[in-house]
XYZ file of C-alpha atoms in Angstrom:
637
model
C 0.000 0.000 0.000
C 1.557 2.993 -0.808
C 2.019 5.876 1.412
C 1.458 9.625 0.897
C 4.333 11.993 1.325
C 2.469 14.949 0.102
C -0.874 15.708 -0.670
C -1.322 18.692 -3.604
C -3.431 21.229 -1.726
C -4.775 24.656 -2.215
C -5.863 27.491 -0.224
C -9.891 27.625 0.858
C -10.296 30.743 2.340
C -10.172 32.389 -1.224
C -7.295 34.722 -0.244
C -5.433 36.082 -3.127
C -2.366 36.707 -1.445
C -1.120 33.245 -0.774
C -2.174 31.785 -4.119
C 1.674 32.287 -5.457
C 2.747 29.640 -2.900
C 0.281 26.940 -4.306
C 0.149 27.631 -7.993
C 2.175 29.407 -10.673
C 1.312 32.084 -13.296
C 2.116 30.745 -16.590
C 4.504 32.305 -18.077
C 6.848 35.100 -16.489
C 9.753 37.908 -17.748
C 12.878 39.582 -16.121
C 13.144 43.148 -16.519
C 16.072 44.401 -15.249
C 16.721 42.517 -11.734
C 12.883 41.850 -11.469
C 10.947 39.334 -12.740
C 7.441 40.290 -14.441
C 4.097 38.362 -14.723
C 2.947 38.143 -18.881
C -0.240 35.933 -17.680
C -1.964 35.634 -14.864
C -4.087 32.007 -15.030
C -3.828 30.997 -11.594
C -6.679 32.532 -10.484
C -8.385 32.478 -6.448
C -11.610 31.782 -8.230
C -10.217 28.467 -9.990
C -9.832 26.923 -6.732
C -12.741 24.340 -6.504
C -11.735 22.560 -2.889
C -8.721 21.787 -0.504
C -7.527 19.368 -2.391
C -8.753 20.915 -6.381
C -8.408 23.324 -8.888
C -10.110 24.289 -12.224
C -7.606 25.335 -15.702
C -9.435 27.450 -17.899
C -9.557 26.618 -21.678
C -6.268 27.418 -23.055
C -4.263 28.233 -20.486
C -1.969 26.531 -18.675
C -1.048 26.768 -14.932
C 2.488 25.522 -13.381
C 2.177 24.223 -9.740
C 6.134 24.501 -9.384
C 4.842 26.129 -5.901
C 6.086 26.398 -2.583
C 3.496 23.988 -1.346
C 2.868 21.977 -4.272
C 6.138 21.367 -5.743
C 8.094 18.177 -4.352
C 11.434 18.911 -2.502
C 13.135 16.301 -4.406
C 16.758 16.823 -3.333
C 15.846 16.789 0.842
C 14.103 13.673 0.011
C 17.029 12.128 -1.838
C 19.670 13.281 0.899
C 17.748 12.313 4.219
C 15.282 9.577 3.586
C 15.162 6.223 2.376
C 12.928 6.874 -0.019
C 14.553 6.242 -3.462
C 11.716 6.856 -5.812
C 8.375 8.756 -5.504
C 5.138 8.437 -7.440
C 3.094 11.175 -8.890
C -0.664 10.296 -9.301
C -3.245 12.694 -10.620
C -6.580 12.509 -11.258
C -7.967 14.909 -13.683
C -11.320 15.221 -15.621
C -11.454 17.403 -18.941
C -9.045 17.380 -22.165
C -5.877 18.623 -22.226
C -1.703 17.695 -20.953
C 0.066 16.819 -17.972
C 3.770 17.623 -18.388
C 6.213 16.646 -15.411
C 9.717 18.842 -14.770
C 12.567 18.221 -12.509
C 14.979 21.181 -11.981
C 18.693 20.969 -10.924
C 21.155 22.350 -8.044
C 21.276 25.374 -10.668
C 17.479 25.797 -10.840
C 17.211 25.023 -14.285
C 14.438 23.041 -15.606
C 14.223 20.047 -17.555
C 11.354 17.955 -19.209
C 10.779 14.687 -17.643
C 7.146 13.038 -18.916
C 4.100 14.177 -20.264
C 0.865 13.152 -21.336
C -2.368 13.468 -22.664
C -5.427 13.212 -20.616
C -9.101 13.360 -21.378
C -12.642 12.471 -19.419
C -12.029 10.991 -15.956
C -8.756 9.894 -16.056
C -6.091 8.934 -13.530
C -2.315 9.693 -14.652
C 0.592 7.662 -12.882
C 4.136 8.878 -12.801
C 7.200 6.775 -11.085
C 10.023 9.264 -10.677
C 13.588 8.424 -9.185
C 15.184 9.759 -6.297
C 18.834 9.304 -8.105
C 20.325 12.826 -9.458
C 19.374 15.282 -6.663
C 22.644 14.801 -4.721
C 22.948 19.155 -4.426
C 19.585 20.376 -5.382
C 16.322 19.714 -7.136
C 12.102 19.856 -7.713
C 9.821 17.753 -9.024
C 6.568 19.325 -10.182
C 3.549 19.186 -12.841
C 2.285 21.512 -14.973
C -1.609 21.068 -16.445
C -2.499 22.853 -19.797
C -6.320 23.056 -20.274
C -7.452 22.140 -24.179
C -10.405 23.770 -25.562
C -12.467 23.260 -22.680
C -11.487 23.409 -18.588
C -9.336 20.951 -17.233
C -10.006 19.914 -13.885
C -7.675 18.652 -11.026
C -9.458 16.864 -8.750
C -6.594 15.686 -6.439
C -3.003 14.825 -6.378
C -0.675 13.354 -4.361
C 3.129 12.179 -3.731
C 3.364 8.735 -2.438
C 6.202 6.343 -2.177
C 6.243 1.826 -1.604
C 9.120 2.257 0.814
C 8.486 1.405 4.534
C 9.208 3.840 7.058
C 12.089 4.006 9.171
C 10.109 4.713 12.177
C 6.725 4.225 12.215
C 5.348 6.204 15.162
C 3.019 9.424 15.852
C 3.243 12.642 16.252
C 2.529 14.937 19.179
C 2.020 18.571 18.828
C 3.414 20.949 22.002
C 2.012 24.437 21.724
C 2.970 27.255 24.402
C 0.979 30.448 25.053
C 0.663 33.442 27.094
C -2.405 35.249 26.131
C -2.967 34.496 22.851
C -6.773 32.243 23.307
C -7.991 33.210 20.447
C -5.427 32.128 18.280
C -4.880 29.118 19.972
C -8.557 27.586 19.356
C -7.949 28.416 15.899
C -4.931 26.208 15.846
C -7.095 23.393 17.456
C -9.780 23.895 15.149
C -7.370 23.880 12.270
C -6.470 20.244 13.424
C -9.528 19.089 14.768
C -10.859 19.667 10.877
C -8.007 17.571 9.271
C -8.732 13.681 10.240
C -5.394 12.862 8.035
C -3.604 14.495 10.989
C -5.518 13.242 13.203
C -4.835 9.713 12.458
C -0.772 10.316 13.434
C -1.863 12.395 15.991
C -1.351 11.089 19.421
C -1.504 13.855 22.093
C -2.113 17.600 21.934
C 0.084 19.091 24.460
C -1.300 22.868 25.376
C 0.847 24.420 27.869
C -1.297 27.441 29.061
C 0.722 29.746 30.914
C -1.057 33.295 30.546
C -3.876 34.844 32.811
C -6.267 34.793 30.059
C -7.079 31.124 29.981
C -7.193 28.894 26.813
C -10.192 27.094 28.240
C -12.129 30.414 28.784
C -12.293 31.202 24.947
C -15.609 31.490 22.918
C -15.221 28.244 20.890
C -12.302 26.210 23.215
C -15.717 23.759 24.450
C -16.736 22.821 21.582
C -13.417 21.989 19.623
C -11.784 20.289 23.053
C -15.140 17.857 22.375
C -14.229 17.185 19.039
C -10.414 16.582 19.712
C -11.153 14.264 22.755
C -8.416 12.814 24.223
C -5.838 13.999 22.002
C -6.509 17.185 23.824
C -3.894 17.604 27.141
C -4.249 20.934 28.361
C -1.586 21.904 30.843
C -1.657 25.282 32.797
C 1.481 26.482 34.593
C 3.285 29.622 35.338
C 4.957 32.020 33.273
C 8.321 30.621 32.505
C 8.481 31.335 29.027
C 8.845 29.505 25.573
C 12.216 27.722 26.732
C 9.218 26.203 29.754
C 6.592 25.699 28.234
C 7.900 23.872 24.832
C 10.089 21.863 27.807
C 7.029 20.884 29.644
C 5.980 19.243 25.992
C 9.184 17.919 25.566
C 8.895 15.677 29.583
C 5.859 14.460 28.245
C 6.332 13.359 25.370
C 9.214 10.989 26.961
C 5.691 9.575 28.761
C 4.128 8.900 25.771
C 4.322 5.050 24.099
C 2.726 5.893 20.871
C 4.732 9.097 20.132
C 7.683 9.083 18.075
C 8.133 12.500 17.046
C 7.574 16.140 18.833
C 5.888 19.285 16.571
C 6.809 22.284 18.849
C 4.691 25.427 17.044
C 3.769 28.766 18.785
C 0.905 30.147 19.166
C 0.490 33.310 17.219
C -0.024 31.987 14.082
C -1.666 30.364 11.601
C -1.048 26.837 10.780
C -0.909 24.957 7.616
C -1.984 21.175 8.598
C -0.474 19.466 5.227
C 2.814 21.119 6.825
C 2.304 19.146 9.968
C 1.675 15.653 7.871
C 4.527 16.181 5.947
C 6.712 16.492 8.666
C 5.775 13.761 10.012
C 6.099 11.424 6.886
C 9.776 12.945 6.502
C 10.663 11.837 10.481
C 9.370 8.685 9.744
C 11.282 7.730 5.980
C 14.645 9.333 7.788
C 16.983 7.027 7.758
C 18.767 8.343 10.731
C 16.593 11.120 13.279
C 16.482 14.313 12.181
C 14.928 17.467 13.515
C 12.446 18.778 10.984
C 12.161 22.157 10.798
C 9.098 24.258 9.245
C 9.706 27.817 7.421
C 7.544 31.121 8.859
C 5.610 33.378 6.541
C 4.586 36.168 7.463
C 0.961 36.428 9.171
C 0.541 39.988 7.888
C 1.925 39.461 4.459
C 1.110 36.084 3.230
C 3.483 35.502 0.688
C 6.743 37.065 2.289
C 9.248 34.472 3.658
C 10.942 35.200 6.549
C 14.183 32.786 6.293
C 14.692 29.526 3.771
C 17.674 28.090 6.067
C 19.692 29.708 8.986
C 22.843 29.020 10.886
C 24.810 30.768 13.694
C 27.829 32.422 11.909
C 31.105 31.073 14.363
C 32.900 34.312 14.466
C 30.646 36.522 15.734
C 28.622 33.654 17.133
C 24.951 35.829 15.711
C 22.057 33.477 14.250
C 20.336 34.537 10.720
C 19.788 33.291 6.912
C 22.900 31.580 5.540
C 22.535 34.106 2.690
C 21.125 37.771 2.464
C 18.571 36.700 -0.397
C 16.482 34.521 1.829
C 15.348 36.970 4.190
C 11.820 38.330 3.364
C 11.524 36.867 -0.239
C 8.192 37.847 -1.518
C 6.623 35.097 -3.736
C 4.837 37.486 -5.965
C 7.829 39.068 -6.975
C 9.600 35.581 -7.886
C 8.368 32.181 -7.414
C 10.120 28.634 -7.383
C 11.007 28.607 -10.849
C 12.344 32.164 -10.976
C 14.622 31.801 -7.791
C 17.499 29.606 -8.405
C 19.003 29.380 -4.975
C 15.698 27.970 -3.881
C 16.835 24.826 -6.025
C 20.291 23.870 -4.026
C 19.666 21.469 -0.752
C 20.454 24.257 2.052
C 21.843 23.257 5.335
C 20.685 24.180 8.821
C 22.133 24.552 11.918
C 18.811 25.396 13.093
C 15.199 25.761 13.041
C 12.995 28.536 14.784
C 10.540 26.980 16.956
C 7.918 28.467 15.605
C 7.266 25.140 14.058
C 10.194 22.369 14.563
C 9.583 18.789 15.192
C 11.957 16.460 17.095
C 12.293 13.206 17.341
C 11.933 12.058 21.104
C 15.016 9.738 20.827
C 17.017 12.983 20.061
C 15.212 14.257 23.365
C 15.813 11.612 25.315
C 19.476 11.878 24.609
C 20.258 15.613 24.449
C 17.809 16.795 27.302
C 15.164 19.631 27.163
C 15.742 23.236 26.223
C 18.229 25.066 28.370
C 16.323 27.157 30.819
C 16.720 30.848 29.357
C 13.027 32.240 29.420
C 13.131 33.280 25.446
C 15.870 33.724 22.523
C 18.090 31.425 21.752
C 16.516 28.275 23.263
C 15.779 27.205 19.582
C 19.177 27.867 18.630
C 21.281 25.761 21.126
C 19.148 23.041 21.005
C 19.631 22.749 17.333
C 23.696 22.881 17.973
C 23.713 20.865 20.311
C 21.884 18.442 18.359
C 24.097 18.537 15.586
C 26.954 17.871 17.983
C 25.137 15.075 18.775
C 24.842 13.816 15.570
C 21.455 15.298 14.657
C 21.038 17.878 11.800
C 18.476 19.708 11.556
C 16.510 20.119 8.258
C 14.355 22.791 7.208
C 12.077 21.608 4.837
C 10.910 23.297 2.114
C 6.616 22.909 1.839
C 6.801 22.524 5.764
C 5.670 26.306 6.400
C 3.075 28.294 8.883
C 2.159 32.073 9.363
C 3.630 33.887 12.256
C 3.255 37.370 13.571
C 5.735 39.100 11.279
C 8.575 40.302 13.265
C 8.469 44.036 11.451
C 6.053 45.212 13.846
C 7.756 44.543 16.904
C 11.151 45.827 18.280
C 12.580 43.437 20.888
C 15.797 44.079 21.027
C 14.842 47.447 22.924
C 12.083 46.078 25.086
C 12.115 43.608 28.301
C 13.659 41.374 25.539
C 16.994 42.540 25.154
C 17.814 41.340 28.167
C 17.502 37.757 27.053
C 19.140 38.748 23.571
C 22.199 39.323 25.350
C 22.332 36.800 27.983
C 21.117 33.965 26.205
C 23.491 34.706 23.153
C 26.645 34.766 25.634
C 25.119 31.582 27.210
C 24.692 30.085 23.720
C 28.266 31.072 22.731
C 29.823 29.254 25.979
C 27.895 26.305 25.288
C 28.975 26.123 21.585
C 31.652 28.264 20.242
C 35.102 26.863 19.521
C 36.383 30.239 19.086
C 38.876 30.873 21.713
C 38.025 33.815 23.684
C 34.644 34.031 22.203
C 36.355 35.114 18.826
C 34.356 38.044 18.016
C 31.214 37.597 19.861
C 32.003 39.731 23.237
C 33.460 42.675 20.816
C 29.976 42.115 18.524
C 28.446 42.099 21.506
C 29.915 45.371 22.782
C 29.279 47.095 19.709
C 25.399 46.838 20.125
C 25.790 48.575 23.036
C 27.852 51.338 21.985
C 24.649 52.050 18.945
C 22.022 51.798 22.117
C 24.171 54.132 23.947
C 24.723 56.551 21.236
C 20.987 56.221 20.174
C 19.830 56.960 23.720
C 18.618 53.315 24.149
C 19.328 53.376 27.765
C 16.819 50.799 28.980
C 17.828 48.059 26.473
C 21.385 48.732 27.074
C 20.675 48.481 31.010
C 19.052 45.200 30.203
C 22.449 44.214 28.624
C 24.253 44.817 31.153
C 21.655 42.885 33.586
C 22.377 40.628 31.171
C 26.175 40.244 31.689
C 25.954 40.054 35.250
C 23.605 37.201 34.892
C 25.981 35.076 33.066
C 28.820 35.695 35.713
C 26.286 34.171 38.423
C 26.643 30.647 36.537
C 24.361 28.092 34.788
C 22.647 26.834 38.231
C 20.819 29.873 38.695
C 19.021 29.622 35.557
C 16.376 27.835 36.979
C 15.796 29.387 39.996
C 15.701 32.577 37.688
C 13.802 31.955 34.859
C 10.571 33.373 36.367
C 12.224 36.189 37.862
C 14.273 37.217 34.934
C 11.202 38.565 32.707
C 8.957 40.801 35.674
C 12.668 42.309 36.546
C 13.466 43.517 33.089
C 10.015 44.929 33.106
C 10.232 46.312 36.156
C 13.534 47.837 35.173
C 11.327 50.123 32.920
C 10.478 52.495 35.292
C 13.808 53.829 35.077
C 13.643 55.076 31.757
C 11.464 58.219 30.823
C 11.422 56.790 27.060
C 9.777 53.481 27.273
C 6.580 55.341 27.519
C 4.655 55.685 24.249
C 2.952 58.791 23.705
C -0.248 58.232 21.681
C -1.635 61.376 19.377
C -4.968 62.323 22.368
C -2.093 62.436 24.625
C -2.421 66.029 26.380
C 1.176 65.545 27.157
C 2.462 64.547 24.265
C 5.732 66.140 22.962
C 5.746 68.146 19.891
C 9.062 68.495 18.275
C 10.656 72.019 17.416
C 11.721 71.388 13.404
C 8.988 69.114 12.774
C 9.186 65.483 11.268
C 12.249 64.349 9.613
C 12.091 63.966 5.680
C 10.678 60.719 5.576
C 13.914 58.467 3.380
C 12.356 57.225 -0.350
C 14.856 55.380 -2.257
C 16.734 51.880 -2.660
C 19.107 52.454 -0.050
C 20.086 54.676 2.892
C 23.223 56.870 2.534
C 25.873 57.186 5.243
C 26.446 53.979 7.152
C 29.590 54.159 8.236
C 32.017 50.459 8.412
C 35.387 49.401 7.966
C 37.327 53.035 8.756
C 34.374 54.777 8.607
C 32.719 53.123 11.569
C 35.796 53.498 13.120
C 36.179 57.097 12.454
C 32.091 57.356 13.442
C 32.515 56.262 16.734
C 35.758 57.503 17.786
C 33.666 60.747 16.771
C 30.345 60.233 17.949
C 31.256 58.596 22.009
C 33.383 61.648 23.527
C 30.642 63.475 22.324
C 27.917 61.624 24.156
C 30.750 61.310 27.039
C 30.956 65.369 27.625
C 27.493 66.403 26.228
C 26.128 68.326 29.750
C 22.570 67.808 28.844
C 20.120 65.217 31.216
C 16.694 63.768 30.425
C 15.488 66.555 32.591
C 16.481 69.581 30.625
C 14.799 68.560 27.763
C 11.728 70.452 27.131
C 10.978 69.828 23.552
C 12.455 67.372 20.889
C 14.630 68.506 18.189
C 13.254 66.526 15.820
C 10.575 63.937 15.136
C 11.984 60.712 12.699
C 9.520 57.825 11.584
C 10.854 54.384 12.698
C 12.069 53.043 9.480
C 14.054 56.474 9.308
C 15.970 55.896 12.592
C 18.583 55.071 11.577
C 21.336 54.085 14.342
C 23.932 56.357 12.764
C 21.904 59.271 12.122
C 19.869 59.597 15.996
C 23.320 60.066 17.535
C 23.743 63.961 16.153
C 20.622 64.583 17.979
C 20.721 65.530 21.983
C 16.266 64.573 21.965
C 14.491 63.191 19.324
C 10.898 61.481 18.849
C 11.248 58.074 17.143
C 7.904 55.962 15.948
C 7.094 53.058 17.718
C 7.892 49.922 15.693
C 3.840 48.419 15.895
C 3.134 52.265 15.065
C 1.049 53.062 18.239
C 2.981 56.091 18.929
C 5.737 58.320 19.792
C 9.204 57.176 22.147
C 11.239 60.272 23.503
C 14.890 59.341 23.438
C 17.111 62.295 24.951
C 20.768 62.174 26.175
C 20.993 61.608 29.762
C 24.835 62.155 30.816
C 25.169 60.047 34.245
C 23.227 57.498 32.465
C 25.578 57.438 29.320
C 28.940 57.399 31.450
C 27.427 54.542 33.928
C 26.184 52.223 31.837
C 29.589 52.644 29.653
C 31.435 51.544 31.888
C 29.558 49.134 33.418
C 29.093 47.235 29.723
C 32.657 47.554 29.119
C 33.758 46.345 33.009
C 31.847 43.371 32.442
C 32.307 42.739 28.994
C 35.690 42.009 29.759
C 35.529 40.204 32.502
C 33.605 37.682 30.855
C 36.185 37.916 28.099
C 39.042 37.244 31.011
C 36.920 34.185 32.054
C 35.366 32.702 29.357
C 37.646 29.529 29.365
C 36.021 29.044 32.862
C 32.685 29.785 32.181
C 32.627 27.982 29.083
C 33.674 24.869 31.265
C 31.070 25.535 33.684
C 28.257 26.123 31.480
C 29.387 22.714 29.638
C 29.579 20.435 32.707
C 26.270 22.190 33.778
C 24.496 21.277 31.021
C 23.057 17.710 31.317
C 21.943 18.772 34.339
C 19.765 22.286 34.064
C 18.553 19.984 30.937
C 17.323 17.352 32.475
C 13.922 16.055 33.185
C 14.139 15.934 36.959
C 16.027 19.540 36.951
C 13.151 20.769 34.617
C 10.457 19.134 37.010
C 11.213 20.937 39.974
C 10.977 23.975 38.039
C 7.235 23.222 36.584
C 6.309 21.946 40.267
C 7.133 25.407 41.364
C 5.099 26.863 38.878
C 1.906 24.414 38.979
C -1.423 26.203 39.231
């Protein structure tokens, strides 16, 4: 009996938007460095169902597609699956042609064939010349009257590796509503059902999953795949943890789907994951790809790694960060055709095996940031890579409306990353990581970011005090950088009906238009910029109090690090654009927190051999089950 890897689907809900990641137009142009629609056949209205689609008389659609393409080259590479059938069933005249591509993206011809009536179409295609890159896919060209898909699928005669379930650990904090849209979202899909063993729903916000409009009547319907868990705020690093502990309880599960909860999830994605853990011929973490909630077709990262020198996580390549789908699908984007390596996947949606859990441990105990990170290097120095596989994808709140390295957050940005780094690097010293580090907080400083950079340096001293208070911490950290707020005059927002609200003297900024922004300094000229710009922060006499009106009044894209610094009080746009921040130069804040970042930046560069070993020999421990279950005891409700 064969088994389905993938299942063609298409989008219901009749949004335009995300049609580019589940069909092609047919034919496209470049002009100059963009590429250009000629047709546009893939229509919204020519989806008929989840699982079909409608070709108008003579036209012809390509479904070389995020979602409906078939990652050839991953399957190749990482399963022992050596051959994969194509089967579609079609009704109408007209031609099914099959393509591969190569590492290079180009295409190439593979099969066709005419179809007509009801018809089903068979295609066997080998899993033999994909070593560096490569799709299958299937384009249909209507004849003189519509040709209609009625479903398609990827299936392969190979048994699987492992043939366990999946369980699906979700974490919140406040987000109900989007969490019984998850559940629905599952609860309608009775493929994922059947490899569905547990739901784990770790609840650790004051606004209760289980009070929702709607959470009744879809915890019914899921039954007991339904575990809802509710347990203090101890962030993502806790909750996806808790998941993790029981999942090592479970018999039937095999594999782990960690996703969070503000977002939208694709349910094929989860399947397909699943079938990939299962054909693996050795375990490997599965990672899913995030599109943005906010702008469907925009992809946030296609593979990511932590660069060694400066030990800083992000897209192995430049181009892969927010790719927009309507500008250039599959076919059009030839690096999307190579086999890309991971060193990790966000945990926004990541599945892991549970032997790879039961071996390595749980998520180090950080709170948030970086959790995802470590875990997937200290997998692979386990043995266990981490793949992130393209048409394994859900929506997440896009990260462009939110600025977290200057809120509560930045504490954990520079703890956890220090953390990460002693766990990890091989870079004596910390090769460049401490001085990359440092640098963020000289741009804070000089931008008047004195609450994030006082977070930093909370941040610093938190390392020093050793891996075994991590636990004890890790509900503490979070209401203390919050708390820390209260220090700083411009965390406040100041909304428009504010009677207070500051009104700069020169007006707004002129907003920047234009491919790119003139001025940043690096090499020499960040050199030269900073030797400049900190003695005159250092002997500037002004403080937050004799400010009495901004200079000037920038936009939040226009902010740009090296431009705020001229500026002794400035307005800056919010990043969710709810309002106005008031940054001004504070003196005795500038000089203190200087030195205290620098003072402690190199102390943990003078001990880093030591706290590397600490943090090392620490780490099976503050990993561990029975370390972890002290920590949710604590925080039972």
């Amino acid at each position: 009996m064969p088994t389905t890897l993938q299942t063609v689907v298409f989008p219901i809900a009749k949004d335009p938007d995300v049609l580019p990641l589940y069909a092609d137009a047919e034919a496209w142009s470049k002009l100059g460095k963009r590429h250009v629609r000629l047709t546009e056949h893939a229509s919204i209205d020519n989806v008929l169902s989840r699982t079909s689609t409608r070709v108008r008389a003579g036209t012809r659609v390509s479904y070389a597609s995020y979602f409906n393409a078939f990652p050839a080259s991953y399957w190749q590479r990482w399963t022992v699956v050596e051959r994969v059938t194509l089967t579609l069933n079609t009704t109408g005249p007209g031609t099914v042609i099959v393509y591969r591509s190569n590492a290079g993206g180009v295409s190439q011809r593979v099969d066709s064939r005419s179809v007509s009536g009801s018809q089903e179409s068979v295609f066997e295609l080998p899993l033999t010349s994909f070593t560096d890159g490569g799709w299958y896919w299937f384009d249909l060209i209507a004849s003189n009257e519509d040709l209609i898909l009625d479903s398609g699928d990827w299936s392969t005669d190979a048994e699987p590796a492992v043939p366990g379930k999946l369980s699906l650990g979700m974490t919140t904090y406040n987000k109900p509503d989007y969490c019984v849209a998850t559940l629905e979202n599952v609860a309608d899909s009775p493929a994922l059902l059947e490899g569905l063993d547990r739901i784990f729903l770790v609840d650790q916000g004051t606004q209760k999953v289980r009070d929702q409009e709607g959470f009744a009547e879809v915890a019914a319907r899921l039954g007991d795949h339904l575990q809802v868990i509710e347990q203090g705020n101890i962030g993502g690093s806790g909750g996806f943890s808790r998941s993790m502990a029981e999942t090592l309880e479970r018999e039937d599960t095999e594999f782990l789907l960690l996703i969070d909860d503000d977002v939208e999830f694709e349910t094929e994605s989860a399947l397909r994951a699943l079938q990939f853990g299962r054909f693996s011929r050795t375990p490997v973490i599965v990672g899913g790809h995030m599109f943005d909630l906010l702008d469907k077709p925009v992809l946030h990262a296609w593979a990511e790694d932590v660069r060694p020198e400066p030990f800083l996580w992000g897209p192995s390549f430049k181009e892969q960060h927010r790719h927009d789908f309507r500008r250039a699908n599959l076919r059009q984007t030839r690096w999307m055709h190579a086999r890309l390596d991971s060193d990790y996947n966000g945990w926004w949606m990541c599945m892991i095996p549970k032997r790879v859990i039961a071996e390595i441990g749980l998520s180090i105990p950080v709170f948030i940031k970086w959790d995802d990170a470590e875990y997937g290097l200290r997998a692979k120095e386990a043995g266990y890579r981490t793949v992130s596989l393209p048409g394994v994808a859900l929506w997440h709140v896009s990260w462009l409306d939110k600025d977290d390295s200057q809120d509560w957050q930045a504490f954990f940005h520079t703890r956890n990353r220090i953390i990460a780094g002693l766990l990890h690097s091989n870079r004596p010293k910390s090769g460049k990581l401490m001085q990359n580090s440092g640098r963020q907080d000289i741009k804070k400083l000089l931008n008047m970011q004195y609450y994030a950079t006082q977070l930093a340096v909370d941040g610093m001293r938190s390392v020093l005090q050793g891996p075994y208070a991590l636990h004890e911490q890790i509900a503490k950290d979070m209401p203390a950088a919050r708390a820390r707020a209260k220090e700083f005059p411009e965390t406040r927002v100041y909304r428009s009906n504010d009677p207070d609200a500051p009104v700069s003297r020169r007006g707004r900024a002129l907003p920047f238009i234009g491919e790119k922004r003139k001025g940043y300094p690096v090499g020499l000229g960040l050199a030269i910029y900073t030797a400049r710009m900190l003695p005159r922060h250092w002997f500037r006499k002004s403080n937050e109090t004799d400010a009495k009106t901004p200079e000037l009044e920038y936009s939040k894209p226009d902010a740009v690090w090296w431009q705020i610094p001229h500026h002794e009080s400035v307005l800056v746009g919010s990043a969710d654009g709810a309002g106005k921040m008031w940054y001004r130069h504070d003196r005795a804040k500038f000089r203190r927190l200087l030195r205290e970042a620098n003072g402690l930046r190199r102390e943990i560069e003078r001990n880093w051999d030591r706290l590397s070993r600490e943090y090392r020999e620490a780490l099976p421990r503050i990993t561990s089950v029975e370390e972890w279950k002290k920590t949710f005891e604590g925080r039972e409700k």
